């Protein structure tokens, strides 16, 4: 489904601030793969997502999604087939506009001059009620008045409105309180499973990285340093991961933001 | 029929207010919706006035003159949008550059003359004059003409902003990242928005010129500040939480109130050249007041601390500012 071949990215090349954020990264995903990504701050996890979503073009290498070369496609075109969620719940929605209006833009339905129909509203209501947050009764409320968790749930609904070929989750529960984070993660799992969406998820929670999905990769200094899946992964514990990180990167995982449980 | 002076003031204010409210509605789209301060407004207004006048004089067809003026406004808006979305020029600077360039174009259109006169030309208001001729309302034909134009613009904006394109334009001013993730190019929505707002600004200039039956090359000067002042006055009466048709009507009310205050000030012998200072002060007050209000608790604490001559000690909870 996704073939990343040997991509590299250096920011501010040729200056004292030059930083190689991705260095010859290759990654292949099959349809329905759910891959969790762990790594210290600055390992290149978010840069990898930026490269896939088209926030910038890579310096070399190619990105093929479902047989189509998207290496040089602008971000808004890729957004048709790639859904993306950020850590900051503010980023995914337009705060001054209502839930209905946000969903309507994300739905991609109709021509430029089309308007939201009663049928659309009914459809939005059904999808919102699946979140179990009571948002279906507040569809005309500006999204800016919702809590972070509610906004993130709405963003998730928007990103998966038309089933994307690839879903990128960039620590999308990290800014939420633990109970809400768990709820949003649960909704994520349901939506991804029901639609068989191919998915990449960055997380700082090592246990989540092992519990969710079918593969886990570890990044450091712009490279993938370890990859696991299948039976081998099922036996791993969080402490195994820390040992593996030390072995492969030659340093300790910085533990200021990493959650061990 | 001579009118009592106070009726005259109201009528002039309503007439000028309605015509300039179309510029306010243009800013409602660019400033309130797209979140862009479009400083090409002055030039675009004069462009509409000049093009509308030239076409009306040479063709004798008012409808054609209005279409030509609006098309010129679309072009002006397109250039402003192109500079900021494709040429990497800051949006304020794009507006200033277009504004400067337009001055030469306006002089070119007016054939180098500083004023044009339409005394013997049919204008947009001529049909309204004939309609109300010999009725008790004959003196109100300009007000009626302006009211019809403003109503059409409000209906158009209210319907347009509910379409998918309209929603995308609103979202562009609100959160461009969200627009991109909805597979819409914000450069496209910005361009469409500025083209429409340019056409409305030019329409407003065209109507003012035809209402006064003359154009001078400086007809647009200060328009952006006057329109912004009107928009902000309107916002005091109709909050941003209301639905769009109400907010558009609020913008029109703001324009009329502005003209009314100005007309009354003129009655009290304020010289006409004070208009621009008044509009500048209104804009400053309208934008600065909410900001200063939010800062007031901090300012009060600093003032008290200075008066008591003691260094600032955090209050019991320590939750305040670190000023």
XYZ file of C-alpha atoms in Angstrom, chain A residues 30-153:
124
model
C 0.803 -3.634 3.385
C -2.891 -2.857 3.226
C -4.417 -2.935 6.684
C -1.075 -2.628 8.493
C -1.224 -0.672 11.756
C 2.299 0.425 12.627
C 3.234 2.170 15.852
C 6.354 4.360 15.856
C 8.431 5.114 18.938
C 11.585 7.132 19.415
C 13.118 9.966 21.420
C 12.410 13.635 20.765
C 13.965 14.761 17.494
C 14.225 11.213 16.143
C 12.438 12.211 12.937
C 9.014 10.684 13.605
C 7.002 13.825 12.855
C 9.330 14.690 9.953
C 8.544 11.290 8.465
C 4.829 12.135 8.693
C 5.483 15.566 7.155
C 7.269 13.896 4.239
C 4.425 11.425 3.684
C 1.685 14.079 3.971
C 3.565 16.538 1.756
C 4.270 19.377 4.212
C 7.605 19.554 2.340
C 9.276 17.616 -0.464
C 12.040 15.178 0.397
C 15.586 15.812 -0.879
C 15.799 12.335 -2.390
C 13.921 9.059 -2.594
C 10.343 8.345 -3.556
C 6.988 7.817 -1.875
C 4.478 5.529 -3.609
C 0.956 5.241 -2.220
C -1.269 2.522 -3.675
C 0.767 2.434 -6.898
C 0.732 6.217 -7.364
C 3.959 8.224 -7.078
C 3.119 11.095 -4.688
C 6.710 12.256 -4.084
C 6.124 15.645 -5.727
C 2.387 16.053 -5.118
C 1.303 19.149 -3.107
C -0.103 18.498 0.368
C -3.725 19.451 -0.362
C -3.851 16.894 -3.201
C -2.434 14.119 -1.027
C -5.018 14.979 1.625
C -7.635 13.304 -0.594
C -6.172 9.903 0.292
C -4.162 10.626 3.457
C -5.790 11.552 6.764
C -3.628 13.179 9.430
C -4.123 14.003 13.101
C -1.792 16.168 15.184
C -1.073 16.310 18.891
C -2.660 19.772 19.066
C -6.473 19.386 18.905
C -6.708 22.973 17.558
C -5.046 22.123 14.255
C -7.638 19.849 12.683
C -10.805 21.950 12.859
C -12.000 25.489 12.106
C -12.977 26.824 15.574
C -15.421 29.556 14.477
C -17.427 27.157 12.308
C -20.038 24.676 13.468
C -19.539 20.899 13.690
C -21.829 20.506 10.664
C -19.834 23.014 8.615
C -16.526 21.383 9.534
C -17.805 17.925 8.639
C -19.306 19.231 5.416
C -15.929 20.560 4.231
C -14.203 17.327 5.213
C -16.833 15.200 3.484
C -15.669 16.510 0.106
C -19.198 16.026 -1.219
C -20.794 18.002 -4.023
C -19.535 20.810 -6.251
C -18.315 24.222 -5.153
C -21.804 25.703 -5.248
C -23.507 22.831 -3.424
C -24.976 23.299 0.040
C -25.392 21.083 3.080
C -28.572 19.057 2.570
C -30.885 17.486 5.141
C -29.558 14.111 4.064
C -25.984 15.254 4.789
C -27.004 16.476 8.242
C -28.688 13.118 8.945
C -25.518 11.305 7.870
C -23.310 13.587 10.030
C -25.638 12.972 12.990
C -25.302 9.214 12.651
C -21.529 9.364 12.413
C -21.280 11.735 15.398
C -23.478 9.494 17.542
C -20.973 6.674 16.991
C -18.460 8.727 18.999
C -20.706 8.407 22.064
C -19.931 11.976 23.177
C -23.375 13.499 22.658
C -22.029 15.743 19.884
C -24.963 14.804 17.620
C -27.122 17.125 19.732
C -24.729 20.068 19.383
C -24.116 20.102 15.653
C -24.644 23.847 15.262
C -22.208 24.714 18.036
C -18.876 26.280 16.976
C -16.134 23.658 17.262
C -14.058 26.148 19.282
C -16.417 25.619 22.239
C -15.733 21.863 22.426
C -13.156 20.264 24.730
C -9.815 19.055 23.357
C -10.953 15.438 23.379
C -14.188 16.269 21.585
C -12.329 18.310 18.994
C -9.861 15.483 18.441
C -12.752 13.013 18.018
